[in-house]
Amino acid sequence: MFISKARFGKQRGFTMIEVLVALIILAIGLLGVAGVQGLSLKQTTNTATRSMVTMHAYQLSEMMRAESGSFASFAKNKSADCSGCSTVLTNWHDDVVRDVPTAQTEVSVTTNPNETEADITIYWTERDLGNDAVAQSYTLRTRLR
């Protein structure tokens, strides 16, 4: 029996196994890209929250400077509400909670004969690398006078 040499000549195209291996490698790469994209979105949200917290703390420090005679009225213990606070502090606290729903605020004012300082602390939770809520805090120490 005579077998033609042309039949076993140079092979053209891809085999099914080669195509499947290429698809598996591509799928693994796309899953990695999707995971990095999800992590990036989570960290972007955390960064936006931290920026809002910082902005609110500086906003209160400027409001306290504007009310130069009554710094003690801004003192507040750590809590998620602002019952018994001044109107200015209540409005500020409500703005913080509107922007950062898990926020708790605390303001301590220390007055000495020569200076007055305030510690403005905002506590909140954010998502970590997993889906766990992680407690965070930001404290702004400012000299009012």
Tab-separated table of N, CA and C in Angstrom:
chain	number	residue	atom	x	y	z
A	1	MET	N	0.833	-1.158	0.000
A	1	MET	CA	0.000	0.000	0.000
A	1	MET	C	0.896	1.246	0.000
A	2	PHE	N	0.507	2.131	-0.828
A	2	PHE	CA	1.300	3.323	-1.019
A	2	PHE	C	0.600	4.521	-0.366
A	3	ILE	N	1.290	5.233	0.568
A	3	ILE	CA	0.719	6.406	1.247
A	3	ILE	C	1.353	7.640	0.637
A	4	SER	N	0.509	8.531	0.302
A	4	SER	CA	0.979	9.749	-0.351
A	4	SER	C	1.756	10.615	0.625
A	5	LYS	N	2.856	11.167	0.143
A	5	LYS	CA	3.673	12.039	0.965
A	5	LYS	C	2.963	13.357	1.243
A	6	ALA	N	2.112	13.770	0.403
A	6	ALA	CA	1.389	15.036	0.562
A	6	ALA	C	0.455	14.986	1.765
A	7	ARG	N	-0.057	13.814	2.090
A	7	ARG	CA	-0.988	13.680	3.209
A	7	ARG	C	-0.312	13.939	4.544
A	8	PHE	N	0.938	13.588	4.723
A	8	PHE	CA	1.655	13.777	5.976
A	8	PHE	C	2.616	14.963	5.907
A	9	GLY	N	2.383	15.865	5.039
A	9	GLY	CA	3.247	17.025	4.877
A	9	GLY	C	3.096	17.989	6.047
A	10	LYS	N	3.512	19.198	5.826
A	10	LYS	CA	3.493	20.226	6.868
A	10	LYS	C	2.060	20.506	7.312
A	11	GLN	N	1.821	20.478	8.620
A	11	GLN	CA	0.493	20.697	9.167
A	11	GLN	C	0.188	22.190	9.226
A	12	ARG	N	-1.028	22.560	8.934
A	12	ARG	CA	-1.441	23.956	8.988
A	12	ARG	C	-2.540	24.095	10.023
A	13	GLY	N	-2.628	25.328	10.658
A	13	GLY	CA	-3.684	25.594	11.628
A	13	GLY	C	-3.299	25.155	13.030
A	14	PHE	N	-4.287	25.194	13.931
A	14	PHE	CA	-4.077	24.860	15.332
A	14	PHE	C	-4.855	23.606	15.676
A	15	THR	N	-4.352	22.890	16.654
A	15	THR	CA	-5.105	21.738	17.140
A	15	THR	C	-6.072	22.204	18.221
A	16	MET	N	-7.030	21.395	18.499
A	16	MET	CA	-8.043	21.726	19.500
A	16	MET	C	-7.411	21.929	20.879
A	17	ILE	N	-6.416	21.168	21.231
A	17	ILE	CA	-5.762	21.284	22.537
A	17	ILE	C	-5.048	22.634	22.646
A	18	GLU	N	-4.399	23.057	21.599
A	18	GLU	CA	-3.726	24.355	21.633
A	18	GLU	C	-4.727	25.486	21.855
A	19	VAL	N	-5.859	25.406	21.194
A	19	VAL	CA	-6.899	26.437	21.335
A	19	VAL	C	-7.438	26.440	22.763
A	20	LEU	N	-7.685	25.272	23.331
A	20	LEU	CA	-8.203	25.195	24.699
A	20	LEU	C	-7.205	25.736	25.716
A	21	VAL	N	-5.941	25.430	25.551
A	21	VAL	CA	-4.912	25.947	26.461
A	21	VAL	C	-4.854	27.472	26.369
A	22	ALA	N	-4.925	28.009	25.171
A	22	ALA	CA	-4.910	29.465	25.003
A	22	ALA	C	-6.128	30.111	25.661
A	23	LEU	N	-7.293	29.492	25.532
A	23	LEU	CA	-8.503	30.027	26.165
A	23	LEU	C	-8.414	29.982	27.691
A	24	ILE	N	-7.835	28.933	28.234
A	24	ILE	CA	-7.674	28.833	29.689
A	24	ILE	C	-6.728	29.913	30.193
A	25	ILE	N	-5.625	30.130	29.503
A	25	ILE	CA	-4.681	31.175	29.903
A	25	ILE	C	-5.347	32.547	29.824
A	26	LEU	N	-6.112	32.790	28.769
A	26	LEU	CA	-6.830	34.062	28.625
A	26	LEU	C	-7.863	34.244	29.742
A	27	ALA	N	-8.591	33.184	30.089
A	27	ALA	CA	-9.598	33.272	31.153
A	27	ALA	C	-8.969	33.582	32.503
A	28	ILE	N	-7.847	32.955	32.801
A	28	ILE	CA	-7.151	33.225	34.067
A	28	ILE	C	-6.693	34.685	34.108
A	29	GLY	N	-6.169	35.172	33.016
A	29	GLY	CA	-5.754	36.580	32.957
A	29	GLY	C	-6.914	37.536	33.146
A	30	LEU	N	-8.048	37.249	32.516
A	30	LEU	CA	-9.219	38.123	32.655
A	30	LEU	C	-9.792	38.091	34.066
A	31	LEU	N	-9.734	36.930	34.727
A	31	LEU	CA	-10.182	36.860	36.123
A	31	LEU	C	-9.281	37.692	37.023
A	32	GLY	N	-7.994	37.682	36.762
A	32	GLY	CA	-7.070	38.520	37.535
A	32	GLY	C	-7.363	39.993	37.334
A	33	VAL	N	-7.623	40.399	36.118
A	33	VAL	CA	-7.952	41.802	35.828
A	33	VAL	C	-9.245	42.194	36.524
A	34	ALA	N	-10.241	41.312	36.514
A	34	ALA	CA	-11.514	41.611	37.184
A	34	ALA	C	-11.314	41.757	38.691
A	35	GLY	N	-10.474	40.918	39.284
A	35	GLY	CA	-10.199	41.027	40.721
A	35	GLY	C	-9.516	42.333	41.073
A	36	VAL	N	-8.548	42.737	40.271
A	36	VAL	CA	-7.853	44.009	40.511
A	36	VAL	C	-8.815	45.185	40.339
A	37	GLN	N	-9.720	45.095	39.383
A	37	GLN	CA	-10.707	46.161	39.169
A	37	GLN	C	-11.630	46.296	40.378
A	38	GLY	N	-12.072	45.175	40.936
A	38	GLY	CA	-12.921	45.211	42.133
A	38	GLY	C	-12.203	45.825	43.321
A	39	LEU	N	-10.956	45.449	43.515
A	39	LEU	CA	-10.156	46.015	44.604
A	39	LEU	C	-9.952	47.512	44.400
A	40	SER	N	-9.725	47.914	43.175
A	40	SER	CA	-9.539	49.329	42.866
A	40	SER	C	-10.792	50.136	43.186
A	41	LEU	N	-11.950	49.622	42.845
A	41	LEU	CA	-13.205	50.321	43.158
A	41	LEU	C	-13.412	50.460	44.661
A	42	LYS	N	-13.093	49.404	45.402
A	42	LYS	CA	-13.234	49.434	46.859
A	42	LYS	C	-12.317	50.486	47.476
A	43	GLN	N	-11.072	50.530	47.028
A	43	GLN	CA	-10.120	51.495	47.572
A	43	GLN	C	-10.469	52.929	47.162
A	44	THR	N	-11.055	53.100	45.990
A	44	THR	CA	-11.500	54.431	45.575
A	44	THR	C	-12.608	54.926	46.491
A	45	THR	N	-13.525	54.056	46.856
A	45	THR	CA	-14.599	54.428	47.787
A	45	THR	C	-14.022	54.786	49.153
A	46	ASN	N	-13.067	54.007	49.644
A	46	ASN	CA	-12.437	54.302	50.930
A	46	ASN	C	-11.714	55.643	50.895
A	47	THR	N	-11.041	55.926	49.791
A	47	THR	CA	-10.327	57.194	49.664
A	47	THR	C	-11.296	58.370	49.653
A	48	ALA	N	-12.411	58.225	48.968
A	48	ALA	CA	-13.416	59.291	48.947
A	48	ALA	C	-13.976	59.535	50.347
A	49	THR	N	-14.195	58.466	51.103
A	49	THR	CA	-14.690	58.607	52.474
A	49	THR	C	-13.672	59.331	53.346
A	50	ARG	N	-12.416	58.971	53.232
A	50	ARG	CA	-11.374	59.634	54.028
A	50	ARG	C	-11.271	61.118	53.670
A	51	SER	N	-11.422	61.437	52.405
A	51	SER	CA	-11.392	62.846	51.997
A	51	SER	C	-12.559	63.612	52.601
A	52	MET	N	-13.742	63.003	52.604
A	52	MET	CA	-14.923	63.653	53.195
A	52	MET	C	-14.731	63.881	54.689
A	53	VAL	N	-14.184	62.885	55.386
A	53	VAL	CA	-13.947	63.007	56.820
A	53	VAL	C	-12.976	64.153	57.098
A	54	THR	N	-11.907	64.216	56.338
A	54	THR	CA	-10.916	65.285	56.516
A	54	THR	C	-11.542	66.648	56.257
A	55	MET	N	-12.332	66.752	55.205
A	55	MET	CA	-12.986	68.014	54.870
A	55	MET	C	-13.929	68.467	55.998
A	56	HIS	N	-14.690	67.534	56.540
A	56	HIS	CA	-15.622	67.880	57.622
A	56	HIS	C	-14.885	68.315	58.886
A	57	ALA	N	-13.780	67.673	59.202
A	57	ALA	CA	-13.014	68.066	60.388
A	57	ALA	C	-12.467	69.485	60.226
A	58	TYR	N	-11.915	69.790	59.075
A	58	TYR	CA	-11.409	71.148	58.838
A	58	TYR	C	-12.539	72.170	58.808
A	59	GLN	N	-13.684	71.776	58.295
A	59	GLN	CA	-14.834	72.680	58.273
A	59	GLN	C	-15.245	73.059	59.697
A	60	LEU	N	-15.292	72.074	60.603
A	60	LEU	CA	-15.651	72.393	61.990
A	60	LEU	C	-14.590	73.274	62.642
A	61	SER	N	-13.326	73.027	62.362
A	61	SER	CA	-12.286	73.864	62.973
A	61	SER	C	-12.443	75.321	62.534
A	62	GLU	N	-12.796	75.542	61.286
A	62	GLU	CA	-13.012	76.921	60.814
A	62	GLU	C	-14.277	77.520	61.411
A	63	MET	N	-15.312	76.716	61.598
A	63	MET	CA	-16.529	77.225	62.246
A	63	MET	C	-16.237	77.586	63.701
A	64	MET	N	-15.391	76.814	64.365
A	64	MET	CA	-15.035	77.115	65.748
A	64	MET	C	-14.234	78.418	65.819
A	65	ARG	N	-13.347	78.632	64.885
A	65	ARG	CA	-12.584	79.884	64.864
A	65	ARG	C	-13.499	81.082	64.641
A	66	ALA	N	-14.552	80.894	63.854
A	66	ALA	CA	-15.486	81.982	63.593
A	66	ALA	C	-16.288	82.346	64.842
A	67	GLU	N	-16.512	81.372	65.723
A	67	GLU	CA	-17.237	81.588	66.973
A	67	GLU	C	-16.226	81.810	68.089
A	68	SER	N	-15.368	82.750	67.966
A	68	SER	CA	-14.181	82.887	68.815
A	68	SER	C	-14.444	82.930	70.316
A	69	GLY	N	-15.612	83.301	70.773
A	69	GLY	CA	-15.811	83.431	72.211
A	69	GLY	C	-16.366	82.210	72.897
A	70	SER	N	-16.957	81.273	72.166
A	70	SER	CA	-17.685	80.177	72.822
A	70	SER	C	-17.189	78.811	72.369
A	71	PHE	N	-15.911	78.556	72.597
A	71	PHE	CA	-15.352	77.280	72.176
A	71	PHE	C	-15.920	76.103	72.965
A	72	ALA	N	-16.230	76.305	74.212
A	72	ALA	CA	-16.706	75.205	75.062
A	72	ALA	C	-18.038	74.640	74.570
A	73	SER	N	-18.829	75.433	73.853
A	73	SER	CA	-20.120	74.945	73.367
A	73	SER	C	-19.956	73.893	72.268
A	74	PHE	N	-18.734	73.721	71.771
A	74	PHE	CA	-18.486	72.732	70.729
A	74	PHE	C	-18.050	71.381	71.287
A	75	ALA	N	-17.819	71.284	72.575
A	75	ALA	CA	-17.375	70.017	73.170
A	75	ALA	C	-18.472	68.970	73.034
A	76	LYS	N	-18.070	67.747	72.679
A	76	LYS	CA	-19.035	66.666	72.446
A	76	LYS	C	-18.347	65.337	72.689
A	77	ASN	N	-19.017	64.440	73.400
A	77	ASN	CA	-18.502	63.089	73.614
A	77	ASN	C	-18.730	62.239	72.371
A	78	LYS	N	-17.997	61.139	72.276
A	78	LYS	CA	-18.129	60.247	71.126
A	78	LYS	C	-19.526	59.640	71.098
A	79	SER	N	-20.235	59.859	70.001
A	79	SER	CA	-21.565	59.274	69.823
A	79	SER	C	-21.976	59.408	68.366
A	80	ALA	N	-23.012	58.651	68.009
A	80	ALA	CA	-23.536	58.692	66.648
A	80	ALA	C	-24.615	59.750	66.495
A	81	ASP	N	-25.025	60.363	67.608
A	81	ASP	CA	-26.009	61.444	67.513
A	81	ASP	C	-25.456	62.684	68.203
A	82	CYS	N	-26.232	63.750	68.144
A	82	CYS	CA	-25.736	65.007	68.700
A	82	CYS	C	-26.821	65.658	69.559
A	83	SER	N	-27.386	64.880	70.475
A	83	SER	CA	-28.425	65.432	71.337
A	83	SER	C	-27.781	66.345	72.377
A	84	GLY	N	-28.370	67.508	72.574
A	84	GLY	CA	-27.853	68.467	73.537
A	84	GLY	C	-26.733	69.333	73.004
A	85	CYS	N	-26.440	69.239	71.724
A	85	CYS	CA	-25.370	70.045	71.126
A	85	CYS	C	-25.924	71.384	70.657
A	86	SER	N	-25.009	72.314	70.417
A	86	SER	CA	-25.427	73.598	69.864
A	86	SER	C	-25.940	73.389	68.434
A	87	THR	N	-26.671	74.360	67.925
A	87	THR	CA	-27.239	74.252	66.583
A	87	THR	C	-26.145	74.098	65.528
A	88	VAL	N	-25.082	74.864	65.661
A	88	VAL	CA	-23.982	74.795	64.695
A	88	VAL	C	-23.361	73.398	64.708
A	89	LEU	N	-23.111	72.866	65.894
A	89	LEU	CA	-22.505	71.541	66.007
A	89	LEU	C	-23.460	70.455	65.523
A	90	THR	N	-24.741	70.586	65.814
A	90	THR	CA	-25.730	69.612	65.352
A	90	THR	C	-25.790	69.586	63.831
A	91	ASN	N	-25.808	70.749	63.206
A	91	ASN	CA	-25.841	70.809	61.746
A	91	ASN	C	-24.584	70.182	61.145
A	92	TRP	N	-23.434	70.462	61.747
A	92	TRP	CA	-22.186	69.878	61.262
A	92	TRP	C	-22.214	68.356	61.395
A	93	HIS	N	-22.633	67.884	62.576
A	93	HIS	CA	-22.695	66.438	62.824
A	93	HIS	C	-23.641	65.763	61.821
A	94	ASP	N	-24.792	66.383	61.567
A	94	ASP	CA	-25.735	65.810	60.609
A	94	ASP	C	-25.134	65.737	59.206
A	95	ASP	N	-24.344	66.738	58.825
A	95	ASP	CA	-23.662	66.705	57.528
A	95	ASP	C	-22.656	65.553	57.460
A	96	VAL	N	-21.926	65.342	58.549
A	96	VAL	CA	-20.950	64.245	58.583
A	96	VAL	C	-21.660	62.906	58.423
A	97	VAL	N	-22.738	62.705	59.171
A	97	VAL	CA	-23.455	61.428	59.131
A	97	VAL	C	-24.148	61.237	57.771
A	98	ARG	N	-24.564	62.313	57.151
A	98	ARG	CA	-25.163	62.204	55.818
A	98	ARG	C	-24.116	61.705	54.804
A	99	ASP	N	-22.898	62.216	54.909
A	99	ASP	CA	-21.850	61.827	53.965
A	99	ASP	C	-21.174	60.509	54.329
A	100	VAL	N	-21.075	60.203	55.627
A	100	VAL	CA	-20.442	58.972	56.097
A	100	VAL	C	-21.413	58.323	57.089
A	101	PRO	N	-22.316	57.468	56.607
A	101	PRO	CA	-23.405	56.959	57.461
A	101	PRO	C	-22.968	56.244	58.738
A	102	THR	N	-21.786	55.653	58.779
A	102	THR	CA	-21.352	54.931	59.980
A	102	THR	C	-20.572	55.825	60.937
A	103	ALA	N	-20.558	57.128	60.689
A	103	ALA	CA	-19.690	58.033	61.453
A	103	ALA	C	-20.189	58.280	62.873
A	104	GLN	N	-19.223	58.416	63.766
A	104	GLN	CA	-19.436	58.919	65.117
A	104	GLN	C	-18.444	60.060	65.291
A	105	THR	N	-18.863	61.092	66.022
A	105	THR	CA	-17.988	62.252	66.175
A	105	THR	C	-17.702	62.536	67.636
A	106	GLU	N	-16.560	63.168	67.857
A	106	GLU	CA	-16.153	63.572	69.205
A	106	GLU	C	-15.346	64.863	69.076
A	107	VAL	N	-15.654	65.814	69.942
A	107	VAL	CA	-14.917	67.081	69.943
A	107	VAL	C	-14.523	67.381	71.377
A	108	SER	N	-13.232	67.575	71.616
A	108	SER	CA	-12.779	67.980	72.944
A	108	SER	C	-12.056	69.314	72.807
A	109	VAL	N	-12.349	70.202	73.747
A	109	VAL	CA	-11.764	71.543	73.741
A	109	VAL	C	-10.960	71.702	75.022
A	110	THR	N	-9.705	72.115	74.875
A	110	THR	CA	-8.818	72.348	76.010
A	110	THR	C	-8.454	73.825	76.024
A	111	THR	N	-8.819	74.493	77.119
A	111	THR	CA	-8.544	75.922	77.226
A	111	THR	C	-7.516	76.164	78.320
A	112	ASN	N	-6.455	76.831	77.964
A	112	ASN	CA	-5.418	77.276	78.894
A	112	ASN	C	-5.419	78.805	78.880
A	113	PRO	N	-4.740	79.443	79.827
A	113	PRO	CA	-4.729	80.913	79.824
A	113	PRO	C	-4.196	81.522	78.519
A	114	ASN	N	-3.254	80.867	77.875
A	114	ASN	CA	-2.636	81.453	76.685
A	114	ASN	C	-3.140	80.885	75.362
A	115	GLU	N	-3.810	79.727	75.389
A	115	GLU	CA	-4.238	79.123	74.126
A	115	GLU	C	-5.447	78.228	74.335
A	116	THR	N	-6.125	77.965	73.239
A	116	THR	CA	-7.243	77.029	73.228
A	116	THR	C	-7.018	76.056	72.072
A	117	GLU	N	-7.093	74.773	72.377
A	117	GLU	CA	-6.925	73.740	71.363
A	117	GLU	C	-8.164	72.882	71.296
A	118	ALA	N	-8.419	72.332	70.112
A	118	ALA	CA	-9.542	71.414	69.923
A	118	ALA	C	-9.048	70.157	69.234
A	119	ASP	N	-9.556	69.028	69.686
A	119	ASP	CA	-9.337	67.744	69.017
A	119	ASP	C	-10.666	67.319	68.425
A	120	ILE	N	-10.722	67.276	67.116
A	120	ILE	CA	-11.931	66.872	66.404
A	120	ILE	C	-11.664	65.466	65.867
A	121	THR	N	-12.430	64.496	66.348
A	121	THR	CA	-12.221	63.104	65.955
A	121	THR	C	-13.484	62.564	65.314
A	122	ILE	N	-13.293	61.914	64.181
A	122	ILE	CA	-14.401	61.260	63.481
A	122	ILE	C	-14.044	59.787	63.345
A	123	TYR	N	-14.957	58.924	63.767
A	123	TYR	CA	-14.782	57.476	63.692
A	123	TYR	C	-15.751	56.933	62.634
A	124	TRP	N	-15.323	55.950	61.868
A	124	TRP	CA	-16.192	55.328	60.881
A	124	TRP	C	-15.650	53.941	60.556
A	125	THR	N	-16.425	53.169	59.821
A	125	THR	CA	-15.973	51.859	59.367
A	125	THR	C	-15.902	51.866	57.845
A	126	GLU	N	-14.951	51.112	57.331
A	126	GLU	CA	-14.828	50.975	55.882
A	126	GLU	C	-14.475	49.539	55.559
A	127	ARG	N	-14.682	49.161	54.321
A	127	ARG	CA	-14.389	47.798	53.888
A	127	ARG	C	-12.894	47.637	53.658
A	128	ASP	N	-12.380	46.523	54.154
A	128	ASP	CA	-10.958	46.231	53.997
A	128	ASP	C	-10.766	45.392	52.737
A	129	LEU	N	-9.597	44.796	52.579
A	129	LEU	CA	-9.311	43.996	51.395
A	129	LEU	C	-10.304	42.853	51.227
A	130	GLY	N	-10.733	42.274	52.348
A	130	GLY	CA	-11.846	41.329	52.294
A	130	GLY	C	-13.117	42.157	52.344
A	131	ASN	N	-14.191	41.577	52.764
A	131	ASN	CA	-15.423	42.347	52.918
A	131	ASN	C	-15.672	42.704	54.376
A	132	ASP	N	-14.631	42.642	55.194
A	132	ASP	CA	-14.760	42.942	56.610
A	132	ASP	C	-14.815	44.442	56.830
A	133	ALA	N	-15.617	44.865	57.797
A	133	ALA	CA	-15.665	46.270	58.180
A	133	ALA	C	-14.516	46.537	59.152
A	134	VAL	N	-13.726	47.543	58.842
A	134	VAL	CA	-12.568	47.878	59.659
A	134	VAL	C	-12.792	49.264	60.249
A	135	ALA	N	-12.584	49.397	61.550
A	135	ALA	CA	-12.766	50.682	62.224
A	135	ALA	C	-11.627	51.624	61.859
A	136	GLN	N	-11.988	52.846	61.528
A	136	GLN	CA	-11.017	53.880	61.186
A	136	GLN	C	-11.313	55.116	62.028
A	137	SER	N	-10.334	55.975	62.196
A	137	SER	CA	-10.576	57.252	62.878
A	137	SER	C	-9.630	58.299	62.317
A	138	TYR	N	-10.078	59.532	62.394
A	138	TYR	CA	-9.258	60.669	61.966
A	138	TYR	C	-9.377	61.726	63.048
A	139	THR	N	-8.255	62.218	63.546
A	139	THR	CA	-8.247	63.262	64.561
A	139	THR	C	-7.499	64.471	64.027
A	140	LEU	N	-8.162	65.603	64.119
A	140	LEU	CA	-7.544	66.871	63.758
A	140	LEU	C	-7.335	67.654	65.033
A	141	ARG	N	-6.091	67.944	65.350
A	141	ARG	CA	-5.773	68.777	66.502
A	141	ARG	C	-5.463	70.170	65.961
A	142	THR	N	-6.210	71.139	66.437
A	142	THR	CA	-6.048	72.492	65.918
A	142	THR	C	-5.973	73.500	67.047
A	143	ARG	N	-5.185	74.490	66.854
A	143	ARG	CA	-5.069	75.590	67.822
A	143	ARG	C	-6.038	76.686	67.413
A	144	LEU	N	-6.973	76.985	68.287
A	144	LEU	CA	-8.024	77.955	67.959
A	144	LEU	C	-7.620	79.390	68.308
A	145	ARG	N	-6.829	79.525	69.344
A	145	ARG	CA	-6.374	80.886	69.741
A	145	ARG	C	-5.054	80.768	70.419
